[in-house]
Coordinates of N, CA, C and O in Angstrom, one line a residue:
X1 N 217.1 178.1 61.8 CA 218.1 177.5 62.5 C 218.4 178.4 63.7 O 218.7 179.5 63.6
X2 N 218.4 177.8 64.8 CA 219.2 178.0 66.1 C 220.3 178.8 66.2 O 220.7 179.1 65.1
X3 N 221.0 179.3 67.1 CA 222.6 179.8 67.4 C 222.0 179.3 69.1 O 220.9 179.6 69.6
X4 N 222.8 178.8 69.6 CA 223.2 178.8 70.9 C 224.5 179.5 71.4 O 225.6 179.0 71.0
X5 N 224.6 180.5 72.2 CA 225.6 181.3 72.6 C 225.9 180.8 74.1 O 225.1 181.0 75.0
X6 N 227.2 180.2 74.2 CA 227.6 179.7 76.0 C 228.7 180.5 76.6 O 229.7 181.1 76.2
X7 N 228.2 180.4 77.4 CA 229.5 181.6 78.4 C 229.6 181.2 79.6 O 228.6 181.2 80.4
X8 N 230.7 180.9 80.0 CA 230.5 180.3 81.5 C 230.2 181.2 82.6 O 230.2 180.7 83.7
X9 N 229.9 182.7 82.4 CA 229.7 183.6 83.4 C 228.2 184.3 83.1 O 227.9 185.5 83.4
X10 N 227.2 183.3 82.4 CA 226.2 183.7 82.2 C 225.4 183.2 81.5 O 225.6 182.9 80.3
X11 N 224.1 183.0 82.0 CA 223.3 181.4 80.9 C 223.5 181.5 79.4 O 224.1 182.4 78.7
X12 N 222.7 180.4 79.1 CA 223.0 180.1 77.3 C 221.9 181.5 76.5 O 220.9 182.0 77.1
X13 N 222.2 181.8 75.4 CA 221.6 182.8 74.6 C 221.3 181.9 73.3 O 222.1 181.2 72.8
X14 N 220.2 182.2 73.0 CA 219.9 181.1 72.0 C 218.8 182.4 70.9 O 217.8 183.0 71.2
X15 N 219.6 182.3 69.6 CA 219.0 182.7 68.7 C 218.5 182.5 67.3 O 218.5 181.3 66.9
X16 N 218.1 183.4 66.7 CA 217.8 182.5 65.5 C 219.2 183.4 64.4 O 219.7 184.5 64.5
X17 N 219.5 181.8 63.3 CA 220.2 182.6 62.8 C 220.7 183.6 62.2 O 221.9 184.1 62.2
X18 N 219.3 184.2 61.3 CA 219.4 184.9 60.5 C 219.1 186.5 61.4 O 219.3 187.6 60.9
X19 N 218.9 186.5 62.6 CA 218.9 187.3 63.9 C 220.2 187.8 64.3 O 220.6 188.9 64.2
X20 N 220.9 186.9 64.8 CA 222.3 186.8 65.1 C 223.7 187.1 64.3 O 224.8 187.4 64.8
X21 N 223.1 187.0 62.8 CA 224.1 187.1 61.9 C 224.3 188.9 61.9 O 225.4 189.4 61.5
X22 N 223.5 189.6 62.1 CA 223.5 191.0 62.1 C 224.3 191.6 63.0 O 224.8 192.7 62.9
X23 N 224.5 190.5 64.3 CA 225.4 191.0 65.4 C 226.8 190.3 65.2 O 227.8 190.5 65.9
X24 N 226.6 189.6 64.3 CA 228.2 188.4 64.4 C 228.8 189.4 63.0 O 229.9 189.8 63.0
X25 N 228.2 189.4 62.5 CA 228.6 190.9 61.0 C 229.2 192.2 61.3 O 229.9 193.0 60.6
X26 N 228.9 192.3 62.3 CA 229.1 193.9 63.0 C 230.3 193.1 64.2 O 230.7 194.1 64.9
X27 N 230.9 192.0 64.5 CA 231.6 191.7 65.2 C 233.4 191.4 64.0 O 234.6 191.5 64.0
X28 N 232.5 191.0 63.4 CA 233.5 190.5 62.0 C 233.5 188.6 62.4 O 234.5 187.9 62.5
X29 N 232.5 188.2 62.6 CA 232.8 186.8 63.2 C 231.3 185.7 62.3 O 230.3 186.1 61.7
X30 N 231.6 184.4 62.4 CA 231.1 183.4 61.3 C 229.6 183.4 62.1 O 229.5 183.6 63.3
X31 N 228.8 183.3 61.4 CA 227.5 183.1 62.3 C 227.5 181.2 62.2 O 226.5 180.8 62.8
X32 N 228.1 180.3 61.7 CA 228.2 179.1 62.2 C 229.1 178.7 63.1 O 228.9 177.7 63.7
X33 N 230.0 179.5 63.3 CA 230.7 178.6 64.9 C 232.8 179.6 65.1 O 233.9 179.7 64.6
X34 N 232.0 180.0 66.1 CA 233.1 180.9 66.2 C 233.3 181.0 68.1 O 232.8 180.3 69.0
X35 N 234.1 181.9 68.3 CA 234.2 182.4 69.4 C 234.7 184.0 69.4 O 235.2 184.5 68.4
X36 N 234.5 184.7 71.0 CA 234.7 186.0 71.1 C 235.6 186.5 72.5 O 235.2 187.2 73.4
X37 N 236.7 185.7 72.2 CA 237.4 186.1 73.7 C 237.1 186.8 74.5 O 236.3 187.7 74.5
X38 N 238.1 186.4 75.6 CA 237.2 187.3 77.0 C 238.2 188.9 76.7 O 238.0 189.9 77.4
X39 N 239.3 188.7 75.7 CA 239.9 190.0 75.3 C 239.0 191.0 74.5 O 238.6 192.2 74.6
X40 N 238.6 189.8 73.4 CA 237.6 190.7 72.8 C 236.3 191.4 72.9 O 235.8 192.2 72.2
X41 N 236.1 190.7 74.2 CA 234.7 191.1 74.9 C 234.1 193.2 75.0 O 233.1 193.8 74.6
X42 N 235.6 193.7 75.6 CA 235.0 194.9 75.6 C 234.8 195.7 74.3 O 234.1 196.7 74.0
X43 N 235.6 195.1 73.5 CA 235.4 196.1 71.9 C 234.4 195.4 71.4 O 234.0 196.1 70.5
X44 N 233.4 194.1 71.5 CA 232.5 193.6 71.3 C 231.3 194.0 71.7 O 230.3 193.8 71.0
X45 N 231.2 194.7 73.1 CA 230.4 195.4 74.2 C 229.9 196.7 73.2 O 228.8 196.8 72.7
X46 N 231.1 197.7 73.0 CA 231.3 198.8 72.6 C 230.6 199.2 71.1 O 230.0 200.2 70.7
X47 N 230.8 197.7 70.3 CA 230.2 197.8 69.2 C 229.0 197.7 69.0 O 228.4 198.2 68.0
X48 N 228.5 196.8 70.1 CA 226.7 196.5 70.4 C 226.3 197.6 70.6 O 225.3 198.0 70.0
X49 N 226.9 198.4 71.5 CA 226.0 199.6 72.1 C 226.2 200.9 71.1 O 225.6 201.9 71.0
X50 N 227.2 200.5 70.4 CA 227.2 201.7 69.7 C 226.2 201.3 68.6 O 225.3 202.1 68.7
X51 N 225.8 200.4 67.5 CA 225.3 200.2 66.7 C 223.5 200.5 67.3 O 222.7 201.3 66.7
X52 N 223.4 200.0 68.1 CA 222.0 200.1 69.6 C 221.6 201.6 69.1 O 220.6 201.9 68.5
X53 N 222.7 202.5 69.4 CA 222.2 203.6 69.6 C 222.1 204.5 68.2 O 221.8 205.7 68.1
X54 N 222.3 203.8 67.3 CA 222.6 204.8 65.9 C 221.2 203.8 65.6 O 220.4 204.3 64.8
X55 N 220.9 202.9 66.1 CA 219.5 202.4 65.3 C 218.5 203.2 65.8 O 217.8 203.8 65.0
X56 N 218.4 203.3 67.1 CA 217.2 204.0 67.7 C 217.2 205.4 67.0 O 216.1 205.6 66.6
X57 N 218.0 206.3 66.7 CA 218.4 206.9 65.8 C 217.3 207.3 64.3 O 217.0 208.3 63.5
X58 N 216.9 206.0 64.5 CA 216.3 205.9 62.8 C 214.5 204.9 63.0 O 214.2 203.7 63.3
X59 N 213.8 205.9 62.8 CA 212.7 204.8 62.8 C 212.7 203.8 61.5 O 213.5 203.8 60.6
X60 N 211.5 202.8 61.5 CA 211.3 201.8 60.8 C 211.7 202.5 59.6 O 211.8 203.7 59.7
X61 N 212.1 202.0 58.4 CA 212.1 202.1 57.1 C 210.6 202.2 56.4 O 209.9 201.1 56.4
X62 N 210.0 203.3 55.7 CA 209.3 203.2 54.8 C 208.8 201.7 54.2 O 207.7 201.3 54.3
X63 N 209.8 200.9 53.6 CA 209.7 200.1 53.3 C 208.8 199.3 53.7 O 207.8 198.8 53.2
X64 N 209.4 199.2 55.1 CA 208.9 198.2 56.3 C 207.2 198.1 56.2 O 206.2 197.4 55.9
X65 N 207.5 199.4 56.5 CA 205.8 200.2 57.2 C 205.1 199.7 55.6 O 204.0 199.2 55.8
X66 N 205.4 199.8 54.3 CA 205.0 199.2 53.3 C 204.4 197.8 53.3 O 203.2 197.4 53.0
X67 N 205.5 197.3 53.6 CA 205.1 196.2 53.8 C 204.5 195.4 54.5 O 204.2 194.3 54.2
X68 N 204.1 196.1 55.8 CA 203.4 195.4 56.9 C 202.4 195.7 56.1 O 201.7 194.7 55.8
X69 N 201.7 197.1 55.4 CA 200.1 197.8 55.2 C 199.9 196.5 54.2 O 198.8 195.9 54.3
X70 N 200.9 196.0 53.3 CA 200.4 195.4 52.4 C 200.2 193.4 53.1 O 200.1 192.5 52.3
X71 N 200.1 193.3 54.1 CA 200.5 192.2 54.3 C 199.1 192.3 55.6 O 199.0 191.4 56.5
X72 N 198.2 193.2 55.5 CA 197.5 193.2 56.5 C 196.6 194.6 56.2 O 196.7 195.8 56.1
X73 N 195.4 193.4 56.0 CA 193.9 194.0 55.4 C 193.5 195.0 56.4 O 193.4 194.7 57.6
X74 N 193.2 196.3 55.8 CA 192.6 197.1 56.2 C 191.2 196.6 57.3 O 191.3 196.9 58.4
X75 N 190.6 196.2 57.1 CA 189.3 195.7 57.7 C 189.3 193.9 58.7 O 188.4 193.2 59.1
X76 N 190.4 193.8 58.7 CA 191.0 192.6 59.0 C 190.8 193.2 61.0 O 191.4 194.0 61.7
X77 N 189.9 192.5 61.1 CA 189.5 193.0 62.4 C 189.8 191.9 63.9 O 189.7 192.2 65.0
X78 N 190.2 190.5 63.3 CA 190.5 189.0 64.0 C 192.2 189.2 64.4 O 192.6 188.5 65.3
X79 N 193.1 189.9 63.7 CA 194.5 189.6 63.7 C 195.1 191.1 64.9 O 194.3 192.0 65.1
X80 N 196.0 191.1 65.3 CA 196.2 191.5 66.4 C 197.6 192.2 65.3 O 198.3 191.5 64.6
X81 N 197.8 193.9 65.3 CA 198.4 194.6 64.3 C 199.9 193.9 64.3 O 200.4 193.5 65.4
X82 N 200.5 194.0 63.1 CA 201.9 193.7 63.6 C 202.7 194.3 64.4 O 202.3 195.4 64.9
X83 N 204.3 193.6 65.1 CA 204.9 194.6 65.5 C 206.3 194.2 65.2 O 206.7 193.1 65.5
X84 N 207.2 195.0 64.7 CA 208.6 194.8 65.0 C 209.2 194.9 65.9 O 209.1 195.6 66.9
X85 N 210.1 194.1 65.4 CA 211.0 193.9 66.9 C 212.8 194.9 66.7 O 213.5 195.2 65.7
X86 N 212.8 195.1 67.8 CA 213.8 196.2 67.2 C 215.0 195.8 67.5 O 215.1 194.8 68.3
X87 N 216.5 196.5 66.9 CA 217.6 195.5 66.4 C 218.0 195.6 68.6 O 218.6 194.7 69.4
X88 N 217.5 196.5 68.9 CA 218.5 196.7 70.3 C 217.7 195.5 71.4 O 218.3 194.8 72.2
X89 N 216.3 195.4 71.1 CA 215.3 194.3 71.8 C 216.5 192.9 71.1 O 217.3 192.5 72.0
X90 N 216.7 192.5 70.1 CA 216.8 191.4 70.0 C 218.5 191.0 70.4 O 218.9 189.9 70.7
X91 N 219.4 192.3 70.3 CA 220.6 192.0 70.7 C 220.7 192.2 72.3 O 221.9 192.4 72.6
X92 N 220.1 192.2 73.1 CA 219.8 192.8 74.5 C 220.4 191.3 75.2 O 221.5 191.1 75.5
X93 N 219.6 190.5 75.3 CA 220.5 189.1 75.8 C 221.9 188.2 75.3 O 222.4 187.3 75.9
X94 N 222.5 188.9 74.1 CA 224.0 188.3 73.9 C 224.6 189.6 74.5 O 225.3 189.4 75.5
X95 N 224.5 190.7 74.0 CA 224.8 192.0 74.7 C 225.0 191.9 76.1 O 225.9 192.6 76.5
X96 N 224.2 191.0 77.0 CA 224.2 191.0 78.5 C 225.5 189.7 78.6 O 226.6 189.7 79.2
X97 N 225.1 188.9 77.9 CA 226.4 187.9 77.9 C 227.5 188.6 77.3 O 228.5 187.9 77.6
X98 N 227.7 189.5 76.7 CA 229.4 189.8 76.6 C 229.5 190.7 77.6 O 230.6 191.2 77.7
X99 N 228.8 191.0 78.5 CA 229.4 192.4 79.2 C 229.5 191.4 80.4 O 230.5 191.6 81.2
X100 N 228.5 190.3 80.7 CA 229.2 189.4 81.2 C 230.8 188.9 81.2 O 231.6 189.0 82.1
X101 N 230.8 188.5 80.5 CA 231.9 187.9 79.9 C 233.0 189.0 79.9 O 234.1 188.6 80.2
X102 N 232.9 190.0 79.8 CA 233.7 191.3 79.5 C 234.3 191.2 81.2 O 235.4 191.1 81.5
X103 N 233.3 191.3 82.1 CA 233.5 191.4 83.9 C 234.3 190.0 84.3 O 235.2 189.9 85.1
X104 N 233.7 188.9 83.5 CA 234.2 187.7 84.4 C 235.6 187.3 83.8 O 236.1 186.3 84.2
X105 N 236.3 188.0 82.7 CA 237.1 187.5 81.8 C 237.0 186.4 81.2 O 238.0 185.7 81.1
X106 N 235.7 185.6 80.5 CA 235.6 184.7 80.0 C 235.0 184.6 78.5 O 234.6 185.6 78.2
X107 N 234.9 183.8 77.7 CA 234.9 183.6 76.6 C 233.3 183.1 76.2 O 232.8 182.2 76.9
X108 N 232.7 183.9 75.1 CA 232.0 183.5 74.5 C 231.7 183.0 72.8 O 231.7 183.6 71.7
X109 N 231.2 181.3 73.3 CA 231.1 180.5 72.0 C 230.3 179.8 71.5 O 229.8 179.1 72.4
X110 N 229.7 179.5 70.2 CA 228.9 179.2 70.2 C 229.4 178.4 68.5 O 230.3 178.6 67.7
X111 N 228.0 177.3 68.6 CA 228.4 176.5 67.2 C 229.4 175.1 67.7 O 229.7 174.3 66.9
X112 N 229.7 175.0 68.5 CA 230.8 174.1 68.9 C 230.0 173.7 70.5 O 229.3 174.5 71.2
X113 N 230.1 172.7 70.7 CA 229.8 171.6 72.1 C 230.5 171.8 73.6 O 230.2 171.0 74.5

Protein backbone atom coordinates (compact mmCIF):
# COMPACT_ATOMS: atom_id res chain seq x y z
CA UNK A 1 0.00 0.00 0.00
CA UNK A 2 0.80 3.54 -0.91
CA UNK A 3 1.29 6.74 1.59
CA UNK A 4 0.97 9.86 -0.36
CA UNK A 5 2.55 12.79 1.58
CA UNK A 6 1.11 16.64 0.39
CA UNK A 7 2.46 19.79 1.30
CA UNK A 8 1.66 22.84 -0.29
CA UNK A 9 5.37 24.08 -0.26
CA UNK A 10 6.59 21.09 -2.00
CA UNK A 11 5.49 18.16 -4.41
CA UNK A 12 3.71 14.99 -3.36
CA UNK A 13 6.06 12.20 -1.55
CA UNK A 14 4.64 8.95 -2.06
CA UNK A 15 5.66 5.86 -0.18
CA UNK A 16 5.20 2.53 0.58
CA UNK A 17 3.60 1.80 3.80
CA UNK A 18 5.49 -0.35 5.56
CA UNK A 19 8.57 2.20 4.56
CA UNK A 20 6.91 5.16 5.98
CA UNK A 21 5.76 3.62 9.09
CA UNK A 22 9.42 3.77 10.48
CA UNK A 23 9.41 7.51 10.05
CA UNK A 24 5.66 8.10 11.23
CA UNK A 25 6.93 5.77 14.53
CA UNK A 26 9.76 7.89 15.24
CA UNK A 27 7.31 11.01 14.66
CA UNK A 28 4.68 9.43 17.23
CA UNK A 29 2.03 9.78 14.26
CA UNK A 30 -0.69 6.98 12.52
CA UNK A 31 0.82 5.72 9.28
CA UNK A 32 -2.92 5.75 7.90
CA UNK A 33 -3.84 9.36 8.01
CA UNK A 34 -2.57 11.98 10.02
CA UNK A 35 -0.92 15.34 9.77
CA UNK A 36 2.42 17.20 10.99
CA UNK A 37 1.94 20.90 11.43
CA UNK A 38 3.86 23.47 10.10
CA UNK A 39 4.70 23.87 14.18
CA UNK A 40 5.69 20.59 14.24
CA UNK A 41 7.83 20.63 11.34
CA UNK A 42 11.11 21.58 13.02
CA UNK A 43 11.11 18.93 15.88
CA UNK A 44 10.06 16.57 12.98
CA UNK A 45 13.17 17.79 10.85
CA UNK A 46 15.37 17.27 13.92
CA UNK A 47 14.19 13.80 14.63
CA UNK A 48 14.85 12.65 10.84
CA UNK A 49 18.26 13.84 10.98
CA UNK A 50 19.01 12.69 14.08
CA UNK A 51 17.78 9.06 13.65
CA UNK A 52 19.80 9.46 9.78
CA UNK A 53 22.78 9.88 11.61
CA UNK A 54 22.73 7.18 14.41
CA UNK A 55 21.82 4.72 11.40
CA UNK A 56 24.83 5.45 9.34
CA UNK A 57 26.33 4.80 12.61
CA UNK A 58 25.63 1.07 12.29
CA UNK A 59 26.22 -1.17 9.23
CA UNK A 60 23.72 -3.76 7.88
CA UNK A 61 22.78 -6.26 10.56
CA UNK A 62 24.39 -9.70 10.46
CA UNK A 63 21.11 -10.85 10.05
CA UNK A 64 20.53 -9.03 6.97
CA UNK A 65 23.78 -9.96 5.30
CA UNK A 66 22.31 -13.64 6.35
CA UNK A 67 19.82 -13.39 4.72
CA UNK A 68 20.54 -11.94 1.50
CA UNK A 69 23.63 -15.08 1.30
CA UNK A 70 20.76 -17.36 1.88
CA UNK A 71 18.40 -15.98 -0.68
CA UNK A 72 21.07 -15.84 -3.49
CA UNK A 73 23.03 -18.82 -4.99
CA UNK A 74 26.46 -18.74 -4.85
CA UNK A 75 27.00 -19.52 -8.63
CA UNK A 76 23.90 -17.64 -9.56
CA UNK A 77 25.68 -15.77 -12.28
CA UNK A 78 22.14 -14.14 -14.40
CA UNK A 79 20.86 -12.00 -11.15
CA UNK A 80 22.48 -8.69 -10.45
CA UNK A 81 23.72 -8.96 -6.36
CA UNK A 82 21.32 -7.57 -4.00
CA UNK A 83 21.24 -4.16 -2.52
CA UNK A 84 19.72 -2.40 0.47
CA UNK A 85 18.38 0.52 0.59
CA UNK A 86 19.31 2.54 3.55
CA UNK A 87 16.81 4.00 6.23
CA UNK A 88 18.43 7.84 5.29
CA UNK A 89 18.03 6.97 1.14
CA UNK A 90 14.48 6.21 1.80
CA UNK A 91 13.58 9.04 4.33
CA UNK A 92 15.51 11.71 2.14
CA UNK A 93 12.24 12.89 0.04
CA UNK A 94 9.63 13.39 3.16
CA UNK A 95 12.69 14.76 5.07
CA UNK A 96 13.00 17.37 2.12
CA UNK A 97 9.20 17.97 2.46
CA UNK A 98 9.30 18.76 6.16
CA UNK A 99 12.16 21.11 6.01
CA UNK A 100 10.14 22.36 3.33
CA UNK A 101 7.31 22.76 5.20
CA UNK A 102 9.42 23.79 8.32
CA UNK A 103 10.64 27.26 5.80
CA UNK A 104 7.27 27.81 4.24
CA UNK A 105 5.22 27.35 7.62
CA UNK A 106 2.98 24.84 6.18
CA UNK A 107 1.47 21.58 6.97
CA UNK A 108 2.20 18.22 6.01
CA UNK A 109 -0.64 15.51 5.36
CA UNK A 110 -1.26 12.64 4.22
CA UNK A 111 -4.13 9.77 4.14
CA UNK A 112 -6.82 12.30 3.71
CA UNK A 113 -7.88 14.23 0.13
Amino acid sequence: MLITFRCKAAPEVMMYKEHAKRILDLLNKDADRGVITAAEAPKAVETIEKEIAESRKHQAADEVQQDIKAHTAPDDKEHEGMETVSFATRAYPLLEMLRAARDHKCDVMWGVL
